[in-house]
């Protein structure tokens, strides 16, 4: 918790003015799913895809020239198992590096899940170790569409008598399109029920030339790994509150106030404390609209949202200005999000109702579906 909250303070110090005219307001963006009560989290190994995988299938040719060759698919059960291992490593490292969770490793989580087959109460086992929830990743679908094709090109050559000849040659290519469906299921160890499921899908392709002497196409695991890596941002957005900044441009000195000019120079140089002091003085002495607006910006950049909102209300009592109204609405939204994000970090979420008895059916359903 300290690590995440301290990052806000660092952002205040480092990014209060990100360029000569822009002020950054830091806040904590809450995750889509409130994980405040599930920070002690057990992460299982990814359940591999269990559908059909063509073992010795021939790749179809899209034309008569490509159809002459017998090239096998690069898709195999070893690709399936390798992708599941990669999914496990990516998920665990992504959550670990967020600094938000106290994680139980996949190997230890798997061992407890396996004990359920011998009559042990899985939820009780996790609770005894202090873990609030179990996250089970599962690859529900892995499909690969492959074909080969040819492209003609001209080749000129000269015979021994100096005559030029043209021949038509062919370059051969393959195209692989891979699609994946990846689901994360969160199970509450207190209630033994599913809290949420989140599904991620993607499809990618690659085209490349190949030598007809090949017997097998390239392993499509590369495409699956790229897609799994691309899910990391979405996973963090779903499960982890994170520090964000909202950038706002300073209001120009119009109508011009000579006393405020030095504040703009301070802001450009990154001297935010002096800039704020001058803007506040100018506002209080002359009700200069840009100075009041800019002072509110710098106050908000320090995380003092209530104080900034009070100042903006004061400005609105004297001026009807859309930029002031817009900033007021934006800071209201930021304050609300920050309060929710801080609540998630501090774990101040509502308690779950205790379950009368536990069974392992929900775990088995997710693992063996």
XYZ file of C-alpha atoms in Angstrom:
369
model
C 0.000 0.000 0.000
C 2.799 2.410 0.872
C 4.431 1.774 -2.481
C 1.293 2.706 -4.433
C 0.394 5.727 -2.330
C 3.955 7.035 -2.387
C 3.882 6.947 -6.176
C 1.270 9.701 -6.064
C 3.624 11.861 -4.001
C 6.431 11.245 -6.486
C 4.176 12.277 -9.342
C 3.306 15.478 -7.520
C 6.993 16.313 -7.220
C 8.109 15.190 -10.660
C 5.183 15.999 -12.918
C 3.410 19.007 -11.437
C 4.512 20.849 -14.560
C 5.238 18.457 -17.395
C 6.053 21.185 -19.891
C 6.059 24.973 -20.026
C 2.276 25.377 -19.961
C 0.863 22.051 -18.732
C 0.052 21.037 -15.170
C -0.382 17.357 -14.266
C -2.950 16.359 -11.652
C -2.152 12.923 -10.175
C -4.784 10.544 -8.891
C -5.341 6.842 -8.318
C -7.452 5.227 -11.024
C -9.549 2.452 -9.448
C -9.587 -0.960 -11.050
C -12.758 -2.207 -12.702
C -13.015 -4.967 -10.097
C -12.574 -3.931 -6.481
C -9.749 -6.189 -5.324
C -9.346 -4.458 -1.964
C -10.596 -7.563 -0.172
C -8.541 -9.924 -2.327
C -5.010 -8.602 -2.089
C -3.831 -11.919 -0.669
C -4.223 -13.763 -3.933
C -3.349 -17.290 -5.042
C -2.565 -17.574 -8.765
C -2.974 -20.943 -10.476
C -1.171 -22.169 -13.563
C -3.050 -21.567 -16.796
C -5.326 -24.404 -17.838
C -4.129 -25.295 -21.357
C -6.380 -25.440 -24.390
C -8.035 -28.834 -24.601
C -9.562 -28.674 -28.043
C -8.532 -30.306 -31.304
C -5.000 -29.743 -32.567
C -4.110 -31.044 -36.064
C -1.114 -33.276 -35.515
C 0.080 -34.038 -39.054
C -2.194 -31.884 -41.160
C -1.011 -30.698 -44.537
C -1.176 -26.987 -45.227
C -3.518 -26.256 -48.167
C -2.209 -24.382 -51.192
C -4.190 -21.469 -52.582
C -3.017 -22.068 -56.172
C -1.842 -24.958 -58.339
C 1.828 -24.103 -57.885
C 1.712 -23.976 -54.099
C -0.462 -27.089 -53.961
C 2.430 -29.184 -55.281
C 4.165 -29.066 -51.916
C 3.405 -31.077 -48.814
C 4.133 -28.804 -45.873
C 2.942 -29.744 -42.411
C 1.448 -27.327 -39.918
C 3.661 -25.845 -37.237
C 0.796 -26.132 -34.749
C 1.126 -29.008 -32.287
C 0.381 -30.015 -28.713
C 3.831 -28.799 -27.708
C 2.749 -25.321 -28.843
C -0.384 -25.635 -26.693
C 1.564 -26.575 -23.573
C 4.224 -23.941 -24.224
C 1.616 -21.199 -24.603
C -0.047 -22.247 -21.327
C 3.304 -22.028 -19.547
C 3.895 -18.597 -21.037
C 0.416 -17.443 -19.962
C 1.181 -18.538 -16.396
C 4.490 -16.673 -16.305
C 3.028 -13.512 -17.856
C 0.072 -13.342 -15.492
C 2.109 -13.969 -12.361
C 4.856 -11.478 -13.259
C 2.322 -8.823 -14.318
C 0.444 -9.030 -11.016
C 3.652 -9.299 -8.986
C 5.214 -6.244 -10.621
C 2.097 -4.188 -9.904
C 3.091 -4.190 -6.217
C -0.567 -4.475 -5.226
C -0.875 -8.150 -4.298
C 0.610 -10.617 -1.868
C 0.757 -13.581 -4.232
C 0.923 -17.321 -3.760
C 2.968 -18.814 -6.592
C 1.347 -21.007 -9.267
C 3.273 -24.098 -8.162
C 2.019 -23.824 -4.583
C -1.481 -22.877 -5.716
C -1.623 -25.892 -8.034
C -0.549 -28.192 -5.213
C -3.484 -27.050 -3.067
C -5.938 -27.332 -5.962
C -4.749 -30.888 -6.582
C -5.362 -31.787 -2.939
C -9.057 -31.288 -3.595
C -9.055 -34.562 -5.521
C -8.136 -36.327 -2.282
C -11.006 -34.902 -0.277
C -9.390 -31.768 1.129
C -11.484 -28.598 1.255
C -9.706 -26.315 -1.207
C -11.123 -23.038 0.113
C -10.280 -23.997 3.672
C -6.713 -24.841 2.654
C -6.234 -21.418 1.074
C -7.855 -19.577 3.982
C -5.570 -21.377 6.416
C -2.639 -19.799 4.565
C -4.293 -16.373 4.637
C -5.363 -16.150 0.987
C -8.647 -14.438 0.185
C -9.131 -15.534 -3.403
C -7.831 -17.778 -6.168
C -7.285 -16.575 -9.729
C -7.444 -19.341 -12.332
C -6.356 -18.501 -15.900
C -7.695 -20.687 -18.662
C -7.111 -20.826 -22.415
C -10.530 -21.620 -23.837
C -9.607 -21.509 -27.497
C -6.508 -21.602 -29.682
C -7.092 -21.783 -33.407
C -4.707 -21.499 -36.324
C -5.632 -20.961 -39.965
C -2.728 -21.576 -42.351
C -2.242 -21.685 -46.087
C 0.545 -21.368 -48.636
C 0.540 -19.531 -51.937
C 2.856 -18.531 -54.763
C 3.794 -15.247 -56.390
C 5.295 -15.269 -59.919
C 8.281 -13.189 -60.899
C 10.361 -12.806 -64.055
C 13.917 -14.016 -64.300
C 16.112 -13.072 -67.257
C 19.218 -14.953 -68.315
C 21.706 -14.957 -71.216
C 22.726 -18.123 -73.074
C 26.174 -18.936 -74.438
C 25.366 -17.232 -77.721
C 24.414 -14.006 -76.034
C 20.671 -14.327 -76.485
C 18.387 -13.080 -73.710
C 15.699 -15.360 -72.312
C 12.870 -14.854 -69.894
C 11.498 -17.442 -67.514
C 8.707 -17.295 -64.952
C 9.724 -18.378 -61.473
C 7.726 -18.534 -58.264
C 8.309 -17.305 -54.747
C 6.408 -19.202 -52.078
C 4.750 -17.718 -49.005
C 2.714 -18.823 -46.059
C 0.120 -17.011 -43.978
C -0.719 -17.985 -40.416
C -3.684 -16.499 -38.563
C -3.897 -17.348 -34.863
C -6.809 -16.617 -32.525
C -7.014 -17.033 -28.773
C -9.648 -16.796 -26.047
C -8.242 -16.356 -22.542
C -10.366 -16.295 -19.385
C -9.491 -15.324 -15.816
C -11.806 -16.626 -13.085
C -11.646 -15.178 -9.567
C -12.951 -17.407 -6.747
C -13.597 -16.112 -3.219
C -12.181 -18.560 -0.662
C -14.620 -17.374 2.005
C -17.811 -17.944 0.029
C -16.460 -20.552 -2.371
C -18.159 -18.688 -5.209
C -17.015 -17.058 -8.425
C -16.511 -13.319 -7.967
C -15.965 -12.524 -11.622
C -14.840 -13.863 -14.966
C -12.930 -11.734 -17.430
C -12.365 -12.903 -20.997
C -9.751 -11.562 -23.412
C -9.710 -12.366 -27.119
C -7.411 -11.480 -29.972
C -6.435 -12.576 -33.466
C -3.170 -11.915 -35.302
C -1.455 -13.080 -38.443
C 1.934 -13.172 -40.078
C 3.094 -13.755 -43.638
C 6.538 -14.858 -44.673
C 8.334 -16.598 -47.476
C 9.341 -20.229 -47.166
C 11.626 -22.632 -48.950
C 9.784 -25.509 -50.661
C 12.274 -27.948 -49.141
C 10.713 -27.250 -45.741
C 8.708 -30.061 -44.216
C 6.937 -27.918 -41.604
C 5.873 -24.290 -41.200
C 7.074 -22.018 -38.417
C 5.741 -22.527 -34.917
C 2.691 -20.221 -34.441
C 3.463 -19.984 -30.717
C 5.060 -16.597 -31.383
C 1.675 -15.162 -32.353
C -0.024 -16.595 -29.274
C 2.670 -15.213 -26.988
C 2.327 -11.755 -28.515
C -1.411 -11.816 -27.933
C -1.051 -12.936 -24.326
C 1.449 -10.135 -23.682
C -0.980 -7.638 -25.191
C -3.562 -8.613 -22.547
C -1.366 -7.363 -19.683
C -2.628 -3.787 -19.825
C -6.236 -4.945 -19.812
C -5.577 -7.300 -16.900
C -4.073 -4.476 -14.862
C -6.990 -2.221 -15.723
C -9.415 -4.884 -14.499
C -7.641 -5.909 -11.288
C -5.166 -3.234 -10.131
C -5.720 0.413 -9.071
C -2.935 2.518 -10.558
C -1.567 6.036 -10.427
C -2.555 8.219 -13.357
C -2.158 11.885 -14.260
C -4.541 14.311 -15.910
C -2.804 17.065 -17.882
C -4.324 20.533 -18.124
C -2.896 23.569 -19.912
C -2.448 26.807 -17.992
C -4.879 29.564 -18.910
C -3.182 32.307 -20.899
C -2.579 35.691 -19.308
C -5.561 37.355 -21.029
C -6.607 39.925 -20.035
C -2.959 40.535 -19.311
C -1.893 41.192 -15.750
C 1.718 42.304 -15.410
C 1.979 40.966 -11.869
C 1.122 37.458 -13.095
C 3.846 37.327 -15.760
C 6.527 36.074 -13.375
C 4.269 33.157 -12.368
C 4.266 31.878 -15.952
C 8.059 31.992 -15.960
C 8.161 30.086 -12.675
C 5.815 27.482 -14.154
C 7.967 27.136 -17.267
C 11.058 26.625 -15.094
C 9.307 24.008 -12.950
C 9.193 26.192 -9.840
C 5.625 25.229 -8.984
C 5.613 26.531 -5.410
C 6.544 30.052 -6.503
C 4.133 29.933 -9.443
C 1.278 28.956 -7.136
C 2.138 31.675 -4.622
C 2.121 34.390 -7.285
C -1.080 33.175 -8.944
C -2.819 33.084 -5.557
C -1.620 36.593 -4.657
C -2.755 38.022 -7.993
C -6.146 36.353 -7.705
C -6.710 37.558 -4.159
C -5.626 41.106 -4.957
C -7.318 41.627 -8.322
C -9.613 38.637 -9.028
C -7.649 38.040 -12.221
C -9.461 35.074 -13.806
C -6.443 33.292 -15.355
C -4.501 33.587 -12.098
C -7.344 32.064 -10.093
C -7.766 29.261 -12.617
C -4.041 28.500 -12.663
C -3.824 28.607 -8.874
C -6.609 26.013 -8.698
C -4.658 23.838 -11.136
C -1.511 23.893 -9.021
C -3.474 23.237 -5.836
C -5.104 20.201 -7.475
C -1.675 19.000 -8.652
C -0.747 18.688 -4.962
C -3.685 16.348 -4.409
C -5.680 19.038 -2.575
C -8.840 18.489 -4.580
C -11.270 20.021 -2.072
C -9.238 23.220 -1.815
C -9.031 23.481 -5.602
C -12.788 22.962 -5.940
C -13.488 25.655 -3.342
C -11.357 28.123 -5.283
C -13.078 27.254 -8.565
C -16.475 27.825 -6.938
C -15.237 31.207 -5.752
C -14.179 32.029 -9.313
C -17.550 30.917 -10.704
C -19.311 33.310 -8.350
C -17.573 36.169 -10.191
C -17.171 34.854 -13.741
C -19.182 32.755 -16.177
C -16.410 30.846 -17.907
C -16.714 27.430 -19.573
C -13.074 26.500 -18.905
C -13.593 27.067 -15.191
C -16.786 24.993 -15.197
C -15.072 22.243 -17.178
C -12.102 22.124 -14.798
C -14.472 21.994 -11.831
C -16.255 18.965 -13.329
C -12.961 17.272 -14.160
C -11.542 17.693 -10.655
C -14.812 16.428 -9.179
C -14.409 13.287 -11.296
C -10.739 12.948 -10.347
C -11.564 13.282 -6.656
C -14.244 10.608 -6.912
C -11.948 8.211 -8.760
C -9.109 8.858 -6.351
C -11.301 8.160 -3.328
C -12.422 4.878 -4.875
C -8.852 3.945 -5.810
C -7.524 4.728 -2.331
C -10.354 2.661 -0.861
C -9.266 -0.285 -2.983
C -5.651 0.099 -1.905
C -6.470 0.371 1.786
C -8.825 -2.590 1.549
C -11.867 -0.708 2.804
C -14.270 -2.732 0.670
C -17.373 -4.348 2.088
C -17.014 -7.761 3.721
C -18.467 -10.833 2.036
C -21.070 -13.043 3.637
C -19.594 -16.231 5.058
C -20.538 -19.500 3.416
C -22.234 -22.136 5.542
C -20.143 -24.924 4.048
C -17.467 -25.238 1.404
C -17.134 -27.695 -1.431
C -14.724 -28.051 -4.313
C -17.234 -28.119 -7.159
C -16.599 -24.559 -8.303
C -12.846 -25.165 -8.562
C -13.312 -28.426 -10.446
C -15.798 -26.777 -12.800
C -13.305 -24.068 -13.743
C -10.330 -26.409 -14.008
C -12.064 -29.183 -15.940
C -14.613 -27.337 -18.055
